[in-house]
PDB file of N, CA and C in Angstrom:
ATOM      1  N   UNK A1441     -22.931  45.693   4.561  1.00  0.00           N
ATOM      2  CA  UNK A1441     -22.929  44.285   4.900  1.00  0.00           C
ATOM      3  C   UNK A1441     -24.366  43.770   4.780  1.00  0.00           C
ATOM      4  N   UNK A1442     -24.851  43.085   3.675  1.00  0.00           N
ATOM      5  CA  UNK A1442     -26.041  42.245   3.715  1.00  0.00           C
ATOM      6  C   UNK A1442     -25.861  40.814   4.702  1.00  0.00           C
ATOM      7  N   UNK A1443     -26.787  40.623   5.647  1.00  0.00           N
ATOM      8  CA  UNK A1443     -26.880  39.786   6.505  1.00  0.00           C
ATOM      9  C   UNK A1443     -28.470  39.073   5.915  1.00  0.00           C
ATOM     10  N   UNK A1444     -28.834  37.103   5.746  1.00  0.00           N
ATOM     11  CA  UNK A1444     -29.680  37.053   5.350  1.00  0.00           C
ATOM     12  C   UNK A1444     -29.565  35.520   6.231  1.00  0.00           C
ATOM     13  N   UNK A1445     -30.738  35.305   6.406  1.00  0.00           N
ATOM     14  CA  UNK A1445     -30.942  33.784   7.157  1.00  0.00           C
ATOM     15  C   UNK A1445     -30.830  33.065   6.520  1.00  0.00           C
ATOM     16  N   UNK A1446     -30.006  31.833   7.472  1.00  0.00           N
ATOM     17  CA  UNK A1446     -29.887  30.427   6.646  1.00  0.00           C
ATOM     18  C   UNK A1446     -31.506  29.785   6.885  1.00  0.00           C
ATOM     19  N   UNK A1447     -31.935  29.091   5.576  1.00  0.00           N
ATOM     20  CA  UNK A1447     -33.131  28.863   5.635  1.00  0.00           C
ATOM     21  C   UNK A1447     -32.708  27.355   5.428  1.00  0.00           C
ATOM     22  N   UNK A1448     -31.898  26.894   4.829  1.00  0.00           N
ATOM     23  CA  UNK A1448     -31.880  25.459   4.948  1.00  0.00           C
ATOM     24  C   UNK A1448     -30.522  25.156   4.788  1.00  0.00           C
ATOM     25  N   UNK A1449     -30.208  23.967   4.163  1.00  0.00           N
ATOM     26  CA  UNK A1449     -28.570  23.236   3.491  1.00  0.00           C
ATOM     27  C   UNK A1449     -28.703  22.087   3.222  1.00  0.00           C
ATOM     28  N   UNK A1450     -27.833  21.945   2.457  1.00  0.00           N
ATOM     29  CA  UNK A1450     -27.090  20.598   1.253  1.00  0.00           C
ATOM     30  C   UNK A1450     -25.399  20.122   1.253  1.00  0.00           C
ATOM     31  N   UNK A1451     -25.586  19.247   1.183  1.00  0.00           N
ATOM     32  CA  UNK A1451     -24.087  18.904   0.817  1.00  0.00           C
ATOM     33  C   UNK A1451     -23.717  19.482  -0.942  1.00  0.00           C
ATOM     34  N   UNK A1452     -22.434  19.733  -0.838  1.00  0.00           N
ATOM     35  CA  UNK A1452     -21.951  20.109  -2.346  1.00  0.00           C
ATOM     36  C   UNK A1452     -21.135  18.266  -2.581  1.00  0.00           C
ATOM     37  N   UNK A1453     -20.518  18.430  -3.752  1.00  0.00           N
ATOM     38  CA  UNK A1453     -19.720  17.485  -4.711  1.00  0.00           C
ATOM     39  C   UNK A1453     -19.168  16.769  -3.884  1.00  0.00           C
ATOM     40  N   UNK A1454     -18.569  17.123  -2.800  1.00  0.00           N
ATOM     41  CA  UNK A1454     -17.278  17.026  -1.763  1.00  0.00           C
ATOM     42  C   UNK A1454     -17.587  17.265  -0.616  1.00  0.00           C
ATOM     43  N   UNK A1455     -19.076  16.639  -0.138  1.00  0.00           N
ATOM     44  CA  UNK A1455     -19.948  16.578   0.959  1.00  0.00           C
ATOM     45  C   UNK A1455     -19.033  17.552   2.078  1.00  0.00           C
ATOM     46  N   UNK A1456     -19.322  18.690   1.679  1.00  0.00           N
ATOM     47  CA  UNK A1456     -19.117  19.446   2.455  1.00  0.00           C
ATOM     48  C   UNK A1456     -20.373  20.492   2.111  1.00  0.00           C
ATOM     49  N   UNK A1457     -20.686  21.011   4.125  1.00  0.00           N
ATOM     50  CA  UNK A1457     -22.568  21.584   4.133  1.00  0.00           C
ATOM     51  C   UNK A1457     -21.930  22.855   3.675  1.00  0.00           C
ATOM     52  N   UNK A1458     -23.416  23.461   3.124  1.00  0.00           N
ATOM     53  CA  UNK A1458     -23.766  24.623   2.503  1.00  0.00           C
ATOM     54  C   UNK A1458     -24.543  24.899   3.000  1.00  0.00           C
ATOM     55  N   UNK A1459     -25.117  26.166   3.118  1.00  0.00           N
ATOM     56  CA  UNK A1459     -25.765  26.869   4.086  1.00  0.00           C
ATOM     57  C   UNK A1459     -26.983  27.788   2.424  1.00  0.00           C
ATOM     58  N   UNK A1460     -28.250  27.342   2.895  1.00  0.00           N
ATOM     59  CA  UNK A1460     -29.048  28.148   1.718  1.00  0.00           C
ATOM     60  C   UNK A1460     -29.610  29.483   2.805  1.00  0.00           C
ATOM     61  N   UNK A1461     -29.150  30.540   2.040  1.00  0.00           N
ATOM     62  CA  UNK A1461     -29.630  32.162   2.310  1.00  0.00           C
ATOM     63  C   UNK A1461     -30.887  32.348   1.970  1.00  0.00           C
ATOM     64  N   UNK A1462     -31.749  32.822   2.503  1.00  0.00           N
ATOM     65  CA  UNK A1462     -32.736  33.684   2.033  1.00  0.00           C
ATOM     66  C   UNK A1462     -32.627  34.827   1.062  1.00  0.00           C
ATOM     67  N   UNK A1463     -31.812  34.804   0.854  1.00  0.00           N
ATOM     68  CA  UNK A1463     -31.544  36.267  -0.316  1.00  0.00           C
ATOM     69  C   UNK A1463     -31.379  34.817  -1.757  1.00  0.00           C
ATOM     70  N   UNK A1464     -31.292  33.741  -1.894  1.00  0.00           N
ATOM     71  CA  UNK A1464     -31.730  32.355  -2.465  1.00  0.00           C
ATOM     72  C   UNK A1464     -29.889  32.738  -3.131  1.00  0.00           C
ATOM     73  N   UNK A1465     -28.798  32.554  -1.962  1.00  0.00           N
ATOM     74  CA  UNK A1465     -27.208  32.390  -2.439  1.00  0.00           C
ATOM     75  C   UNK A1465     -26.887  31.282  -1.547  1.00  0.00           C
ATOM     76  N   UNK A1466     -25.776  30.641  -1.671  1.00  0.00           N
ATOM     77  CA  UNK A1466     -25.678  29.720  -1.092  1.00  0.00           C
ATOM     78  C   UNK A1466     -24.230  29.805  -0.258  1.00  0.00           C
ATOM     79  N   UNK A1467     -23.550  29.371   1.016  1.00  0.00           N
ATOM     80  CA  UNK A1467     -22.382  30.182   1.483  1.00  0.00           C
ATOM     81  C   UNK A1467     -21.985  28.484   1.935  1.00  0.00           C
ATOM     82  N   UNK A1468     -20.773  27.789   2.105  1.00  0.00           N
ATOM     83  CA  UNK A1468     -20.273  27.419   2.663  1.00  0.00           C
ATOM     84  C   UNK A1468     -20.050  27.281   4.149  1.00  0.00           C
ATOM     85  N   UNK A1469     -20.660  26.285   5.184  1.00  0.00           N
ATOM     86  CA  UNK A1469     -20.425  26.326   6.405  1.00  0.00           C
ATOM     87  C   UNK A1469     -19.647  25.392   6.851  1.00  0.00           C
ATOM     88  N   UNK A1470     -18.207  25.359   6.744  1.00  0.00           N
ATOM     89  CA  UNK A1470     -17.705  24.466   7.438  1.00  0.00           C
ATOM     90  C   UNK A1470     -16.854  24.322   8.387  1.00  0.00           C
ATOM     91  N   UNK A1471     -16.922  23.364   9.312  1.00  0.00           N
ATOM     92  CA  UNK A1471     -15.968  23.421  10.721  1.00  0.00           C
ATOM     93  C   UNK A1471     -14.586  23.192  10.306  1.00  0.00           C
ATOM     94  N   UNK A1472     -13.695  23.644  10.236  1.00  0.00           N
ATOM     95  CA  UNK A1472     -12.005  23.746  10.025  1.00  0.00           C
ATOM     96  C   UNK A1472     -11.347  24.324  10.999  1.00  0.00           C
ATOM     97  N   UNK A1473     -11.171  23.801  12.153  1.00  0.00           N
ATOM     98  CA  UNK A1473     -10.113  24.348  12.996  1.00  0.00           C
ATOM     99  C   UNK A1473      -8.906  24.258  12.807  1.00  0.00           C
ATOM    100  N   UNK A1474      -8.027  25.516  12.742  1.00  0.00           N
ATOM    101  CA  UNK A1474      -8.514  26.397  13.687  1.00  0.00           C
ATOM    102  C   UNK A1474      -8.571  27.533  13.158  1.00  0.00           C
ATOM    103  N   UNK A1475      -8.866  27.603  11.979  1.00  0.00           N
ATOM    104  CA  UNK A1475      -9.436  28.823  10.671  1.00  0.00           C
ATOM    105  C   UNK A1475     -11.244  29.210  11.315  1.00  0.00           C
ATOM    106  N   UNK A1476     -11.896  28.095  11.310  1.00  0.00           N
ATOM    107  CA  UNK A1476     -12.702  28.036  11.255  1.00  0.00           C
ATOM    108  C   UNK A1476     -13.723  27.244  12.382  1.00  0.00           C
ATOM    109  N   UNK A1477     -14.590  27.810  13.234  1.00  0.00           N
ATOM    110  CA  UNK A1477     -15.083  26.804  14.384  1.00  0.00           C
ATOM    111  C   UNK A1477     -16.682  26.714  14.229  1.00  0.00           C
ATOM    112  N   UNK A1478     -16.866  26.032  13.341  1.00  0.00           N
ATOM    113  CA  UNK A1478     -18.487  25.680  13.200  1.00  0.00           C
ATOM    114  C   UNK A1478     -18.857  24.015  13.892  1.00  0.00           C
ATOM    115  N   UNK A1479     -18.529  23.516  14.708  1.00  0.00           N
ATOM    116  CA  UNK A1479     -19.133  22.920  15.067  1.00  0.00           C
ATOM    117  C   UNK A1479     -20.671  22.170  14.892  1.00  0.00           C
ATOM    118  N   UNK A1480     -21.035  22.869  14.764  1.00  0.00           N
ATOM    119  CA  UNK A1480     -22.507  23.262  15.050  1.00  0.00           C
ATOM    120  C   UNK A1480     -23.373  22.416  13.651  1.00  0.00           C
ATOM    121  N   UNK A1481     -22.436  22.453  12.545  1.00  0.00           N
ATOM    122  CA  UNK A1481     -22.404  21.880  11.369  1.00  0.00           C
ATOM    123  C   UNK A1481     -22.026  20.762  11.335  1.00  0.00           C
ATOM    124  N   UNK A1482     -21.782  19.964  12.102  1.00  0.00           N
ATOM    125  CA  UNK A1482     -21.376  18.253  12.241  1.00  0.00           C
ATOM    126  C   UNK A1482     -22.623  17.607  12.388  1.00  0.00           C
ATOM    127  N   UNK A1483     -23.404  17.932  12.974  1.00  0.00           N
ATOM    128  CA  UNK A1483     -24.761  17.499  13.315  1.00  0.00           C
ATOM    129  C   UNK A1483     -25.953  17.877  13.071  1.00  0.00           C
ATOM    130  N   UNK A1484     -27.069  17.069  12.852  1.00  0.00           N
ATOM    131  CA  UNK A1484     -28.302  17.769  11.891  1.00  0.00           C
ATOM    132  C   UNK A1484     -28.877  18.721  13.011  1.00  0.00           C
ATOM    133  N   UNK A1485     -28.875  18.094  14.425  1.00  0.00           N
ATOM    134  CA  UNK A1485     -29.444  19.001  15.707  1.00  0.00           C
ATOM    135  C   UNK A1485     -28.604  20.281  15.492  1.00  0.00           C
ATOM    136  N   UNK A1486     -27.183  19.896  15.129  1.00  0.00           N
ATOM    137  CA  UNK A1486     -26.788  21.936  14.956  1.00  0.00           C
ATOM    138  C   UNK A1486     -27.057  22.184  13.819  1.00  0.00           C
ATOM    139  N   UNK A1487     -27.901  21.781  12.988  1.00  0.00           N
ATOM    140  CA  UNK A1487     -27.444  22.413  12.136  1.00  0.00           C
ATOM    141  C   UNK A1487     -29.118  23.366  11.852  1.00  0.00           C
ATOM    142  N   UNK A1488     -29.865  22.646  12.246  1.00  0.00           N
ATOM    143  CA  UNK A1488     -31.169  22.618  12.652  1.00  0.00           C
ATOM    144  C   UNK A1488     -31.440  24.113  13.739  1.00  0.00           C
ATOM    145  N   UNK A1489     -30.687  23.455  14.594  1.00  0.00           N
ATOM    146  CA  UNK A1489     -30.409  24.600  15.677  1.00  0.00           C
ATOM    147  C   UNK A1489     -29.964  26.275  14.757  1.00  0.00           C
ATOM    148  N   UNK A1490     -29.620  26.337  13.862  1.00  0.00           N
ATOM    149  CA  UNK A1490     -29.013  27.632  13.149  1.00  0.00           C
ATOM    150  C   UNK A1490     -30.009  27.978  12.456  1.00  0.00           C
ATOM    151  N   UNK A1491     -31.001  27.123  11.911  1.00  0.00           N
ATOM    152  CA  UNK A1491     -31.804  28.008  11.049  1.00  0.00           C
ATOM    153  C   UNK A1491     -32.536  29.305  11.717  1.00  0.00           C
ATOM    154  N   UNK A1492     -32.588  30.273  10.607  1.00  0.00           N
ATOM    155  CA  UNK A1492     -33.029  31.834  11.091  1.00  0.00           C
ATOM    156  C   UNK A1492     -31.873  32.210  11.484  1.00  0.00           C
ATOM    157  N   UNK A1493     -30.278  31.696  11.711  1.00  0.00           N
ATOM    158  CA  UNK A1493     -29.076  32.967  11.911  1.00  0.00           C
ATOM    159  C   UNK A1493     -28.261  33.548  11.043  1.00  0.00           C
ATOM    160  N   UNK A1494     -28.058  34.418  11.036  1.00  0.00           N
ATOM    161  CA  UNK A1494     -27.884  35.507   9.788  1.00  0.00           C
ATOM    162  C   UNK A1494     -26.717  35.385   9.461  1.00  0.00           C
ATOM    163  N   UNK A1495     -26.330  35.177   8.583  1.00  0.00           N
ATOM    164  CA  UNK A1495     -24.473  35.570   7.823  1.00  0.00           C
ATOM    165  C   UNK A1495     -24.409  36.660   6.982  1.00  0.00           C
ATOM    166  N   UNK A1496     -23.518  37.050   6.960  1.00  0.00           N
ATOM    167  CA  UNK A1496     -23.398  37.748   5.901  1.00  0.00           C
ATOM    168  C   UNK A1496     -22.843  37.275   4.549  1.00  0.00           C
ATOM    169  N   UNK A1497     -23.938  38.013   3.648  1.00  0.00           N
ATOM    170  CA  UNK A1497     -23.686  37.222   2.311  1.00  0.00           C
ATOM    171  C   UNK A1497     -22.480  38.393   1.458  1.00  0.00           C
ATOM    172  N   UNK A1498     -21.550  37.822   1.378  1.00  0.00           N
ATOM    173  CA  UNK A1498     -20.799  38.565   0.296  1.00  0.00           C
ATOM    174  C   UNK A1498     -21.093  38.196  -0.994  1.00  0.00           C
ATOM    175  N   UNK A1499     -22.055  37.821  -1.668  1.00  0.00           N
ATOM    176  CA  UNK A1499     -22.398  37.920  -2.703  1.00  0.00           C
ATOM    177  C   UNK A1499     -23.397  38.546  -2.831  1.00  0.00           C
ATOM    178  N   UNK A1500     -24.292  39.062  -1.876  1.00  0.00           N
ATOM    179  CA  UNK A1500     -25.194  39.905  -1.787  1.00  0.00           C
ATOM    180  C   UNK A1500     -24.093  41.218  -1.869  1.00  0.00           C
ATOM    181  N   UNK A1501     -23.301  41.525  -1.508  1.00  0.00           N
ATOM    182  CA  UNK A1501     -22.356  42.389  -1.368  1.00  0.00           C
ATOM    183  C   UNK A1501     -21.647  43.002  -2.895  1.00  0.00           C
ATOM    184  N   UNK A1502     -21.443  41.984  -3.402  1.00  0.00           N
ATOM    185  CA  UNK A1502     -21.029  42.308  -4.633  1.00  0.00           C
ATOM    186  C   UNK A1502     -22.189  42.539  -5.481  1.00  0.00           C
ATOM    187  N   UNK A1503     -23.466  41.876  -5.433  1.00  0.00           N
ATOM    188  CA  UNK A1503     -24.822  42.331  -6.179  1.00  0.00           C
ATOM    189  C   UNK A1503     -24.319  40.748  -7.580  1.00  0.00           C
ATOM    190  N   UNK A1504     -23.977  39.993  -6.525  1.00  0.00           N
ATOM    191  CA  UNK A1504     -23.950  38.417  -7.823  1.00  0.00           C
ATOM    192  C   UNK A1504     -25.218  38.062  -7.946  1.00  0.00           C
ATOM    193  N   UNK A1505     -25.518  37.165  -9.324  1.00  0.00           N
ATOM    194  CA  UNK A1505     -27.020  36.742  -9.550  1.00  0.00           C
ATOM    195  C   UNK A1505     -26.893  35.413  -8.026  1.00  0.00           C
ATOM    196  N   UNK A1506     -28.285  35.049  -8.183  1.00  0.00           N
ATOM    197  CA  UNK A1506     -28.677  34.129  -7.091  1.00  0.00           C
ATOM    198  C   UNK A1506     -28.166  32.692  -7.273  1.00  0.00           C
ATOM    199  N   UNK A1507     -28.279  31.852  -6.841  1.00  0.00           N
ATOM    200  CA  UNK A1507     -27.781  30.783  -6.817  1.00  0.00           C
ATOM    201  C   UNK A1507     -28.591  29.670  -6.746  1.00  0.00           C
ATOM    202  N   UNK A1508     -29.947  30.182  -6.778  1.00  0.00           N
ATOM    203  CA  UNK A1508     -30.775  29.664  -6.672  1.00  0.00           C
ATOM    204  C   UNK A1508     -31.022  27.791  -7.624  1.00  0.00           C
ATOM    205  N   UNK A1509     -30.606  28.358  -8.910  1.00  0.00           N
ATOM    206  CA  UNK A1509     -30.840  27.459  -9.840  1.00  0.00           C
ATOM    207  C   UNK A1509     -29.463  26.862  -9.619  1.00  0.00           C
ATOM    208  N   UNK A1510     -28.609  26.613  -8.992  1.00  0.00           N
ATOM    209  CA  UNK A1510     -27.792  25.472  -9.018  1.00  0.00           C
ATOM    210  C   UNK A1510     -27.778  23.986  -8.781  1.00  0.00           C
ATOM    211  N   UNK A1511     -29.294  24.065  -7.561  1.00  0.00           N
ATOM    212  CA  UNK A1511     -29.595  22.275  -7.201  1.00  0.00           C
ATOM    213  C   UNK A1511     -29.851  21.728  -8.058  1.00  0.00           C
TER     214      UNK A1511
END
């Protein structure tokens, strides 16, 4: 399990936040209850509040190129 800090985020196409990794991949953070309880992602104070917490990157997992160059 590669675990890497969210260092920042963006909205995608379909303003929904993205979460930028330090390993430079990009993961999807979104609140969908009741799949999903991110809260924390509605607001810039949470979202702010998360930087430096670790996810795990499954694309670090699989060994995918970076994602870097997508913005």
């Amino acid at each position: 399990m590669a675990l890497h800090s969210i260092v920042g985020y963006h909205l995608d196409v379909e303003n929904h936040w993205v979460a930028e990794l330090s390993c430079d991949h990009f993961q999807h953070v979104r609140h969908d209850p009741p799949w999903m309880t991110r809260p924390w992602v509605l607001t810039e104070k949470g979202r702010i509040s998360m930087l430096g917490y670790q996810l795990n990157c499954k694309k670090c997992d699989r060994g995918d190129p970076t994602d870097n160059n997508l913005l």
